[in-house]
Every structure is written in C-alpha cells, then in structure tokens.
Amino acid sequence: MVSEGSAFMKGMMLGGLFCLLLSLLESLSPGQQSSAELHHHHHIKAPSKAVLQKLPENLKLELSQKIGVYCAIMVQPKILTFWASAKDTWSKHCDKAEFYTSESAKVLEAVDLQEKDEWLRVRKALTHAYHHRGDMRWFFIARATTFAIIENLKYLLLDKDPSQPFYIGRAVKSGELEYVEYDGGIALSFEALRQLVEVFQDKQKCPEGGNALWKLSLDKELALCLKYTGVFAENGEDFQGKGLFNSKSVSALISDSRAKNPLHAIESCCSDLAITFKGMSPNQMQVLMYGVYRLRPYGHIFHDSLVFLPPEGSDND
Amino acid sequence: MSDLQKSLRIRESLLPPASDVIKRLGPGAVAASYIQLLDAAYDTVEDGDELMAKFINTLQDPGYPPLRKSHHKRKEKEGTYFHPEEAFGERNRRRDTSADELASFITGESCCESAGRGAPGEVGGHQNWKVEGSALINLSHRHLTGEDSRMADELYHKVRILCWVMTGPANLQKKARHVKATWSRHCNLVVFMSSEEDRDFPTVGLGTGEGRDQLYWKTIRAFHYVLKNHGNEADWFLKADDDTFVVVDNLRWVLANHTPEEPVYFGKRFKPYAKQGYMSGGAGYVLSKEALRRFVEGFRTKVCTHTTPVEDLALGQCLEKMGVLAGDSRDTLHRETFHPFVPEHHLTGKFSKSFWYWNYCYYPIVEGPQCCSDLAISFHYVDAELMYLLEYYTYHLRAYGYHHRYQAPLPEGMDKPPDVKKDRPVSEIAGVEAAAVVKGEEKANKTEQAGRDKQASEKNRTHNQTEVSKEKRQ
C-alpha cells in the first residue's frame, strides 16, 4: 500500500514538473525581431469608403485588374467531392487556382505533393506557389472544405502593399502566440511568403518536425515560423470590426447569432462582405455560390469602387 | 365492351398532357394499365404539395407513385356561398393602438419612427412597424448597409404589396415567427392568417378549422378579409405559407410592368386541370387588386364554389372562370422566379424523368444553376434555419464590386437614378444612407404623382393589353 502510494506521489510530481517545463517552453518567445518595419497592430480592416473615394477613377480600375490572388487549395483523395466542389465554385474567381493533393488519385487533377503529413504539405504547397507565382502578389491557402469569396478578399487587400509582409485571416490567440486559423483560410502577401519560403530552409527556426516538443497544429507552426521573420498574424475585419474570415459554416454562425441576439440575429451575425466560411457540404457551397454571386433584391445599388467581372465559362455565378 | 374497345376509347378521349402519359404504353396495352398509369400520374388531387415533398425526401421510383384515393367532393356546404360579413362581423374589430400594445409585439423595443437611422451596423434603424387591426404596416422601407436605395424605394412606393401568411396556432412559434423576423419585413403590409385570433402575435382568426381540408376555406376567407380591411392600402395581394421564403423586392420588379387594374395573377405555374394552368400554393402567388375583386365577386355570384379541398387548384379554376389571367412570372431569360422547393434542391437536385413534377410544370424544367433566376421571388419548404440563411444571402452577403452576369432591365416607366457624384463629401456610411433616403423619398413622391396621372396609367394599360394578347397567343 505504502509503496503504491509513494509510486503515485512520484508520478504526480514528475507529471507536475513536466507540465511546468512544457508551459515554460511554450511561453519562451522566439525573440529575435527583424530590424525591418513591423506591423504592430493586429487588426486589419478593409479600406473605408472615404479612403477609396480619394482614389482617381482610372487608378481604381487599374487596381481592380492588378490585384492578383494565387489560390493554393489543399485536397486529398478522401475529400474528392470537395475538390470537385471547389473547382466548380469559388476557385473560378481566383486569378490562379492550383490544387495540391497528398497523393494522386484517378480523376483528381492536382499537383501531387506525395506527402501524408499536412504541415509538410502546406510547406511544399506554399513553396510551389511562390515559385510559380507569375505576377501574382497575393496568396491565399485553404483546404477545399473552406469556401472563399475572392472579390471580398481583394477588397480587404486593396490598399495594402504586397511588398510589405502581411499574414491575415481569422487571428486567434493561444497563450502568447497569435496565429491565423487554417480553417478560415490564410492570406499572405508576396513579401510574407518570400520570407516564409526562406525560413523554411532554416532547420532551427522552422523545422519540419515542428517547433515544440509535441506536435502543434499546422496553423500554429506556420505562425511560429513567420514570427521568426518578424511577421505577425492580423485579424481581417470589415469597417465595423466584424471578422471577415470564418472557421464555421454560415448556418452555424447564424444559429450562434440567433441564440445570442434573437432580435437582430442576421444583422449581428456575419459581415456582408465576409471572405470565408468552413464546414459546408458541396451542395451547400453551390447554394452559397448562388447566394453570393446571383441572388439579390432588385433595386439595391452599390457604388463600389472596384469592378470585378464574372469569370469565363461559368454559369453558376 | 371488349377490353380492346375500352383501350381504344381511353386513348381517343385523352388530350395532352394526359395523352403523353400513356404514350409509353403503346396501343396494345390492357385498359386497366392505362387507368392505373393515369391514376398514378394525376394521383390524388388532394395532396399535391405533400406528395412532391415526399418524393423529394424519398428515393424516386422509376415508375409512378401507387394508386391513391381519387378526388372527392365535399358533401356538406355544397351550394352555399361564403358571406364575408357573417364571418367577420364581430370578430376582428380594429384595435386601439395604445403604446403598451405596440411595445409588446414589437418585442421589447421602443417603437417606431419613420426612416430611423440606427446604430452603425443596424439595418435601416429600428424595426418600424405600426399595428392596424391585425396587420403590421411597414413605416419605411428597410435599407441595406452602404447602399443606394433610390430605385428600391421608388418601387416600394409604386408597387404596394400586402403579404398574407397562412399559418395556424400550432405554428406561430415554430414557423410564423421566423417569417415575421425575416422576409415579411420587406412587405408594405403583412397579415398573419390563422384559424384562431391571437392578439399578441398578432394573427387574424379566420373562424375555420386547421388541416389540409380547410386550406381553401382559409384562403377564401383570408382574401375576403384583406380586400375588405386593406383594399385601399395595397395594389397586390400575396399569399404565402409559413414555410415559404419570399424576396418581396423581386416581386415588385416583376409586378412593376403591370397595373393593379389588370386581372392577372402570378406564381409557380402548373399545367394540369385548368386550361391556363394554376399557381402552386406553397410557392406563393400574388393577385392584382382586380383579380382579387373578381375572386370575391365569384363567390358572391356563386360562379366559384368551395367544394374542393385543393386550395391552389380551386383558386386557379375560380380565377379562370372569372377571366383572370395566369401570368408568366419568369425573368427575361425565361428562368423561373417562384420555386416550389428549397434552393438546394433546384440548384443541385436531379428530378428523375418519370417524376410527375415534369408533367406538372407549365414551363420546361431546367435543372442546375439556370433553374432559378437571380431575381428569385420564392422558395418553399423553408425551415426556420433556412429562413435566416436566405435572408442573409439575399439582403446581406455579396461579392464586392462584382458585375452581375444578369443585368435586369428596368421596369417600364422607371428611370435609372443618376450616379453618385464623385466629389460628394462622404466620410461615413451613415451619411450616405441618410442622403439616399432623403433623395429616395423625394423621387418616390414625384413618381407617385406621375403615376396617378391618367395619361400614364392609360399608356400602361394599352401596353399591358398587348402583352396580355401576346400571352394568349402563346
């Protein structure tokens, strides 16, 4: 009895020490800031109407055409229906859409990364995207199970200079680390991606096995690597401060809103210019496609400062 | 009579679409098989909508649904006609609109000012309803964040729609409540119709029972009620179920090319049983004021009876007898606007070729994205969750700067509002809204006066008559 008791106590103490050790390690900041200009604000907003109205007409049009987004869409054979869905819906609005898969499969048309580990896949995909960017200056990476409205992403990024590092999405804090949730999609500027691809080579700062003693989720790993290069996560918001990137489905968000605020459920739910939703079925994505790009009430006009034309060879938008 | 002779007689007596149904059998078939096929295809007239819903929910058979009881007449009340005064005499007196009552059903919020500007983010300010009897009257048109609503405001004043929603005591909290919180806020007036009065919701008590066999009774009484109590406050009268979602602004777009003096009604058009077809009850249908007058008149003169429980068909047959035209509600690309199912089903579902829906639709069915107009007006079988979702999709979620593929033409007699001047000082979204509201109201007043001008209305009528004759030729 006594020996069992003491073994138990020893176990408890060891466990306690281990926990303490781990929490200390996590709180250790990677420090080492780059001397380049830093973005210390963590909320990033879409340009207000005032800012845009000051831009001359010809510049607005030029910008609409110039802002190019490269979409890296992550698939796997087991989510083939989502590959098909993304291909038939939102990816058509990317200036360049490239699908990346873990392994090849019949019918699935994507770059075969031949990689089972998701974090390694994301690293490979981002590296590939960087090297095949053409003249794209903005990058968006998400699983095919996320739905993105690229026009709204472009609106958010409109007045941001891609030669500055930007790492934007649904920013969440875990202890000291602020990171962008992968579920809601991750937007990176050219400069952020350039630095990221560079730090991927650094086995100390951004090892393939991960930064901590145990495996972190890939979005946290990504945030740590970027932190080493001095790039910080920022929460994408509309002018009212509503988050634009969502890691839930539209229905889930509306349900939450109805529970919290039954009188103004829709008004207090999601932004009118939301960028991403996650967790919707392929059929629901088709309905969302119709809802975003087609279904509207007649007579309500918006004098937007950008013009995006419908993509060629498509009829569900 | 030999079986062969029977078969021959059957084949000879059929007209399309019934004759198309039996074509697949070929001339040598046994008479009983023709009858079986016909009974199955034209099935129970009772539960049209319900059967369709069942088919959507179950695996679709390669053949037709099994034989069911055929259409039967109501034995009681045959020969009587409906007397509105009798039904409504004491029941639904107008209430005093005391401050307490207003507060209670505007659910806790302080009441209404016209064109209120709420906190940033709030759509169009407070909920601004006024109670009148059991009707909810919208004091000002709801605005969207950051929009130029001049055209929508003009249409709001030009095409006044009274929405009445068919509901029942058991569904007030389950279904009707969500209609009240979402799309019905865009009607000029809305009235909730139930078998029993409910002063809190509020609902009108029609003095009927509940259930499928009461639907036509409720419909008849509801229409009589709205004509009597609100005939002067609206030009068009929409009927919807408590599981129908309606985009009222798009309904205004379709109706703007017609006048309330035209005897016409619109909805999801079905073809069997009536020469010009009839409109599906669940997908919602809208009557012009003249059509409504004729409907009520039909009962007074006993031209229309109420012996069938099939609400939508009975209404269609009554209107046909009274010379009301079944209108074409499709958009300029011939895409449907009224839909008998949820968007997901129309956009992604495939109707099996032997599904009887194919035989019911007046216009050719289109599957996939072209099933539905961008300016869709209604969907049916919409549950509470989907109501809010559709409201968000329709009135909120959009793609910034997106130039829509479908550029809907302006309704007749409407001018495009001039572009916002570029050097206008705009520092806040609220400022833009206020300016637009003011401009919209100014323009709306001008248009109303112009509309009452005799010349303008006559011009419309002749134009519409040519449209009407075009319809007939089709």
CSV table of N, CA and C in Angstrom, one decimal, chain B residues 354-440:
chain,number,residue,atom,x,y,z
B,354,SER,N,-39.2,10.3,-64.8
B,354,SER,CA,-40.5,9.8,-64.6
B,354,SER,C,-41.2,10.4,-63.4
B,355,PHE,N,-40.6,11.3,-62.7
B,355,PHE,CA,-41.2,12.0,-61.6
B,355,PHE,C,-42.3,12.9,-62.1
B,356,TRP,N,-43.4,12.9,-61.5
B,356,TRP,CA,-44.6,13.5,-62.1
B,356,TRP,C,-44.5,15.1,-62.1
B,357,TYR,N,-43.5,15.6,-61.4
B,357,TYR,CA,-43.2,17.0,-61.4
B,357,TYR,C,-43.0,17.5,-62.9
B,358,TRP,N,-42.4,16.7,-63.7
B,358,TRP,CA,-42.2,17.0,-65.1
B,358,TRP,C,-43.5,17.3,-65.8
B,359,ASN,N,-44.5,16.6,-65.4
B,359,ASN,CA,-45.8,16.7,-66.1
B,359,ASN,C,-46.6,17.9,-65.5
B,360,TYR,N,-46.2,18.4,-64.4
B,360,TYR,CA,-47.0,19.4,-63.7
B,360,TYR,C,-46.5,20.8,-64.1
B,361,CYS,N,-45.2,21.0,-64.4
B,361,CYS,CA,-44.7,22.3,-64.7
B,361,CYS,C,-45.2,22.8,-66.0
B,362,TYR,N,-45.7,24.0,-66.0
B,362,TYR,CA,-46.2,24.7,-67.2
B,362,TYR,C,-45.1,24.9,-68.2
B,363,TYR,N,-44.0,25.5,-67.6
B,363,TYR,CA,-42.8,25.8,-68.5
B,363,TYR,C,-41.8,24.7,-68.3
B,364,PRO,N,-40.9,24.5,-69.3
B,364,PRO,CA,-39.9,23.4,-69.2
B,364,PRO,C,-39.0,23.5,-68.0
B,365,ILE,N,-38.8,22.4,-67.3
B,365,ILE,CA,-38.0,22.4,-66.1
B,365,ILE,C,-36.5,22.5,-66.5
B,366,VAL,N,-35.8,23.3,-65.8
B,366,VAL,CA,-34.4,23.4,-66.1
B,366,VAL,C,-33.7,23.0,-64.8
B,367,GLU,N,-32.7,22.1,-64.9
B,367,GLU,CA,-32.0,21.6,-63.7
B,367,GLU,C,-30.7,22.3,-63.7
B,368,GLY,N,-30.1,22.4,-62.5
B,368,GLY,CA,-28.8,23.1,-62.3
B,368,GLY,C,-29.0,24.6,-62.2
B,369,PRO,N,-27.9,25.3,-62.3
B,369,PRO,CA,-27.9,26.8,-61.9
B,369,PRO,C,-28.9,27.6,-62.7
B,370,GLN,N,-29.3,27.2,-63.9
B,370,GLN,CA,-30.2,28.0,-64.6
B,370,GLN,C,-31.7,27.7,-64.3
B,371,CYS,N,-31.9,26.9,-63.2
B,371,CYS,CA,-33.2,26.6,-62.8
B,371,CYS,C,-33.9,27.9,-62.3
B,372,CYS,N,-33.0,28.8,-61.7
B,372,CYS,CA,-33.6,29.8,-60.9
B,372,CYS,C,-33.0,31.2,-61.4
B,373,SER,N,-33.9,32.1,-61.4
B,373,SER,CA,-33.5,33.5,-61.7
B,373,SER,C,-32.6,34.1,-60.6
B,374,ASP,N,-31.8,35.0,-61.0
B,374,ASP,CA,-31.0,35.8,-60.0
B,374,ASP,C,-32.0,36.5,-59.1
B,375,LEU,N,-33.1,36.9,-59.8
B,375,LEU,CA,-34.1,37.7,-59.0
B,375,LEU,C,-35.3,36.8,-58.6
B,376,ALA,N,-34.9,35.7,-57.9
B,376,ALA,CA,-35.8,34.7,-57.5
B,376,ALA,C,-36.8,35.4,-56.5
B,377,ILE,N,-38.1,35.0,-56.6
B,377,ILE,CA,-39.1,35.5,-55.7
B,377,ILE,C,-39.4,34.6,-54.5
B,378,SER,N,-39.5,33.3,-54.8
B,378,SER,CA,-39.9,32.5,-53.6
B,378,SER,C,-39.3,31.1,-53.7
B,379,PHE,N,-39.2,30.5,-52.5
B,379,PHE,CA,-38.8,29.1,-52.3
B,379,PHE,C,-39.8,28.5,-51.3
B,380,HIS,N,-40.0,27.2,-51.3
B,380,HIS,CA,-40.9,26.6,-50.4
B,380,HIS,C,-40.3,25.5,-49.6
B,381,TYR,N,-40.9,25.0,-48.5
B,381,TYR,CA,-40.4,24.0,-47.6
B,381,TYR,C,-39.2,24.6,-46.9
B,382,VAL,N,-39.2,25.9,-46.6
B,382,VAL,CA,-38.1,26.5,-46.0
B,382,VAL,C,-38.2,26.4,-44.5
B,383,ASP,N,-37.3,25.8,-43.8
B,383,ASP,CA,-37.4,25.7,-42.3
B,383,ASP,C,-36.8,26.9,-41.7
B,384,ALA,N,-37.0,27.0,-40.4
B,384,ALA,CA,-36.6,28.2,-39.7
B,384,ALA,C,-35.1,28.6,-40.0
B,385,GLU,N,-34.2,27.6,-39.9
B,385,GLU,CA,-32.8,27.9,-40.1
B,385,GLU,C,-32.6,28.5,-41.5
B,386,LEU,N,-33.2,27.9,-42.5
B,386,LEU,CA,-33.0,28.3,-43.8
B,386,LEU,C,-33.6,29.7,-44.1
B,387,MET,N,-34.7,30.1,-43.4
B,387,MET,CA,-35.2,31.4,-43.5
B,387,MET,C,-34.2,32.5,-43.2
B,388,TYR,N,-33.4,32.3,-42.1
B,388,TYR,CA,-32.4,33.3,-41.8
B,388,TYR,C,-31.3,33.3,-42.7
B,389,LEU,N,-30.9,32.1,-43.2
B,389,LEU,CA,-29.8,31.9,-44.1
B,389,LEU,C,-30.2,32.6,-45.4
B,390,LEU,N,-31.4,32.4,-45.9
B,390,LEU,CA,-31.8,33.1,-47.2
B,390,LEU,C,-31.9,34.6,-47.0
B,391,GLU,N,-32.3,35.0,-45.9
B,391,GLU,CA,-32.4,36.5,-45.7
B,391,GLU,C,-30.9,37.0,-45.7
B,392,TYR,N,-30.0,36.3,-45.1
B,392,TYR,CA,-28.6,36.8,-45.1
B,392,TYR,C,-28.0,36.8,-46.6
B,393,TYR,N,-28.3,35.7,-47.3
B,393,TYR,CA,-27.8,35.6,-48.7
B,393,TYR,C,-28.4,36.7,-49.6
B,394,THR,N,-29.7,36.9,-49.4
B,394,THR,CA,-30.4,37.9,-50.3
B,394,THR,C,-30.1,39.3,-49.9
B,395,TYR,N,-30.2,39.7,-48.7
B,395,TYR,CA,-30.1,41.1,-48.3
B,395,TYR,C,-28.8,41.5,-47.7
B,396,HIS,N,-27.9,40.6,-47.5
B,396,HIS,CA,-26.6,40.9,-46.8
B,396,HIS,C,-25.4,40.5,-47.6
B,397,LEU,N,-25.2,39.2,-47.7
B,397,LEU,CA,-23.9,38.7,-48.3
B,397,LEU,C,-23.8,39.1,-49.8
B,398,ARG,N,-22.7,39.6,-50.2
B,398,ARG,CA,-22.5,39.9,-51.6
B,398,ARG,C,-21.0,39.9,-51.8
B,399,ALA,N,-20.6,39.9,-53.1
B,399,ALA,CA,-19.2,40.0,-53.6
B,399,ALA,C,-19.0,41.4,-54.0
B,400,TYR,N,-18.0,42.1,-53.3
B,400,TYR,CA,-17.8,43.5,-53.5
B,400,TYR,C,-17.4,43.7,-55.0
B,401,GLY,N,-18.0,44.8,-55.5
B,401,GLY,CA,-17.6,45.2,-56.9
B,401,GLY,C,-18.0,44.2,-58.0
B,402,TYR,N,-18.7,43.2,-57.7
B,402,TYR,CA,-19.0,42.2,-58.7
B,402,TYR,C,-20.0,42.7,-59.7
B,403,HIS,N,-19.7,42.5,-61.0
B,403,HIS,CA,-20.6,43.0,-62.0
B,403,HIS,C,-21.4,41.7,-62.4
B,404,HIS,N,-22.7,41.7,-62.0
B,404,HIS,CA,-23.5,40.5,-62.2
B,404,HIS,C,-23.7,40.2,-63.7
B,405,ARG,N,-23.7,38.9,-63.9
B,405,ARG,CA,-23.9,38.4,-65.3
B,405,ARG,C,-25.3,38.9,-65.8
B,406,TYR,N,-26.3,38.7,-65.0
B,406,TYR,CA,-27.6,39.1,-65.4
B,406,TYR,C,-27.9,40.5,-65.0
B,407,GLN,N,-28.0,41.4,-66.0
B,407,GLN,CA,-28.4,42.8,-65.7
B,407,GLN,C,-29.9,42.9,-66.0
B,408,ALA,N,-30.6,43.0,-65.0
B,408,ALA,CA,-32.1,43.0,-65.1
B,408,ALA,C,-32.5,44.3,-65.7
B,409,PRO,N,-33.4,44.3,-66.7
B,409,PRO,CA,-33.9,45.5,-67.3
B,409,PRO,C,-34.7,46.3,-66.3
B,410,LEU,N,-34.7,47.6,-66.5
B,410,LEU,CA,-35.6,48.5,-65.7
B,410,LEU,C,-37.0,48.2,-66.0
B,411,PRO,N,-37.9,48.2,-64.9
B,411,PRO,CA,-39.3,48.1,-65.2
B,411,PRO,C,-39.8,49.4,-66.0
B,412,GLU,N,-40.9,49.2,-66.8
B,412,GLU,CA,-41.3,50.3,-67.6
B,412,GLU,C,-41.7,51.5,-66.7
B,413,GLY,N,-41.4,52.7,-67.3
B,413,GLY,CA,-41.7,53.9,-66.6
B,413,GLY,C,-40.8,54.3,-65.5
B,414,MET,N,-39.7,53.6,-65.3
B,414,MET,CA,-38.8,53.9,-64.3
B,414,MET,C,-37.5,54.4,-64.9
B,415,ASP,N,-36.9,55.5,-64.3
B,415,ASP,CA,-35.6,55.9,-64.8
B,415,ASP,C,-34.5,55.4,-63.9
B,416,LYS,N,-33.4,55.2,-64.4
B,416,LYS,CA,-32.2,54.9,-63.6
B,416,LYS,C,-31.8,56.1,-62.8
B,417,PRO,N,-31.6,55.9,-61.5
B,417,PRO,CA,-31.2,57.1,-60.7
B,417,PRO,C,-29.8,57.6,-61.2
B,418,PRO,N,-29.5,58.9,-61.2
B,418,PRO,CA,-28.2,59.3,-61.7
B,418,PRO,C,-27.1,58.9,-60.7
B,419,ASP,N,-25.9,58.7,-61.3
B,419,ASP,CA,-24.8,58.2,-60.5
B,419,ASP,C,-24.4,59.2,-59.4
B,420,VAL,N,-23.9,58.6,-58.3
B,420,VAL,CA,-23.5,59.4,-57.2
B,420,VAL,C,-22.3,60.3,-57.7
B,421,LYS,N,-22.4,61.6,-57.3
B,421,LYS,CA,-21.3,62.5,-57.8
B,421,LYS,C,-20.0,62.1,-57.0
B,422,LYS,N,-18.9,62.2,-57.8
B,422,LYS,CA,-17.6,61.7,-57.2
B,422,LYS,C,-17.1,62.7,-56.1
B,423,ASP,N,-17.4,63.9,-56.3
B,423,ASP,CA,-16.8,64.9,-55.3
B,423,ASP,C,-17.7,65.1,-54.1
B,424,ARG,N,-18.7,64.3,-53.9
B,424,ARG,CA,-19.6,64.4,-52.8
B,424,ARG,C,-18.8,64.1,-51.5
B,425,PRO,N,-18.8,64.9,-50.5
B,425,PRO,CA,-18.1,64.6,-49.3
B,425,PRO,C,-18.8,63.4,-48.6
B,426,VAL,N,-18.1,62.3,-48.6
B,426,VAL,CA,-18.6,61.1,-47.9
B,426,VAL,C,-17.6,60.6,-46.9
B,427,SER,N,-17.9,60.9,-45.6
B,427,SER,CA,-16.9,60.4,-44.6
B,427,SER,C,-17.5,59.2,-43.8
B,428,GLU,N,-18.8,59.1,-43.8
B,428,GLU,CA,-19.4,58.0,-43.0
B,428,GLU,C,-20.4,57.3,-43.9
B,429,ILE,N,-20.6,56.0,-43.7
B,429,ILE,CA,-21.6,55.2,-44.4
B,429,ILE,C,-23.0,55.8,-44.0
B,430,ALA,N,-23.1,56.1,-42.7
B,430,ALA,CA,-24.4,56.6,-42.2
B,430,ALA,C,-24.9,57.8,-43.0
B,431,GLY,N,-23.9,58.7,-43.4
B,431,GLY,CA,-24.2,59.9,-44.1
B,431,GLY,C,-24.7,59.5,-45.5
B,432,VAL,N,-24.1,58.5,-46.1
B,432,VAL,CA,-24.6,58.1,-47.4
B,432,VAL,C,-26.0,57.7,-47.4
B,433,GLU,N,-26.3,56.9,-46.3
B,433,GLU,CA,-27.7,56.3,-46.2
B,433,GLU,C,-28.7,57.4,-46.0
B,434,ALA,N,-28.4,58.4,-45.2
B,434,ALA,CA,-29.3,59.5,-44.9
B,434,ALA,C,-29.6,60.2,-46.2
B,435,ALA,N,-28.6,60.5,-46.9
B,435,ALA,CA,-28.7,61.3,-48.2
B,435,ALA,C,-29.6,60.5,-49.2
B,436,ALA,N,-29.3,59.2,-49.2
B,436,ALA,CA,-30.1,58.4,-50.2
B,436,ALA,C,-31.5,58.3,-49.8
B,437,VAL,N,-31.8,58.2,-48.5
B,437,VAL,CA,-33.2,58.1,-48.0
B,437,VAL,C,-33.9,59.4,-48.4
B,438,VAL,N,-33.3,60.5,-48.2
B,438,VAL,CA,-34.0,61.8,-48.5
B,438,VAL,C,-34.3,61.8,-50.0
B,439,LYS,N,-33.2,61.5,-50.8
B,439,LYS,CA,-33.4,61.6,-52.2
B,439,LYS,C,-34.5,60.6,-52.7
B,440,GLY,N,-34.5,59.4,-52.1
B,440,GLY,CA,-35.4,58.4,-52.5
B,440,GLY,C,-36.8,58.8,-52.2
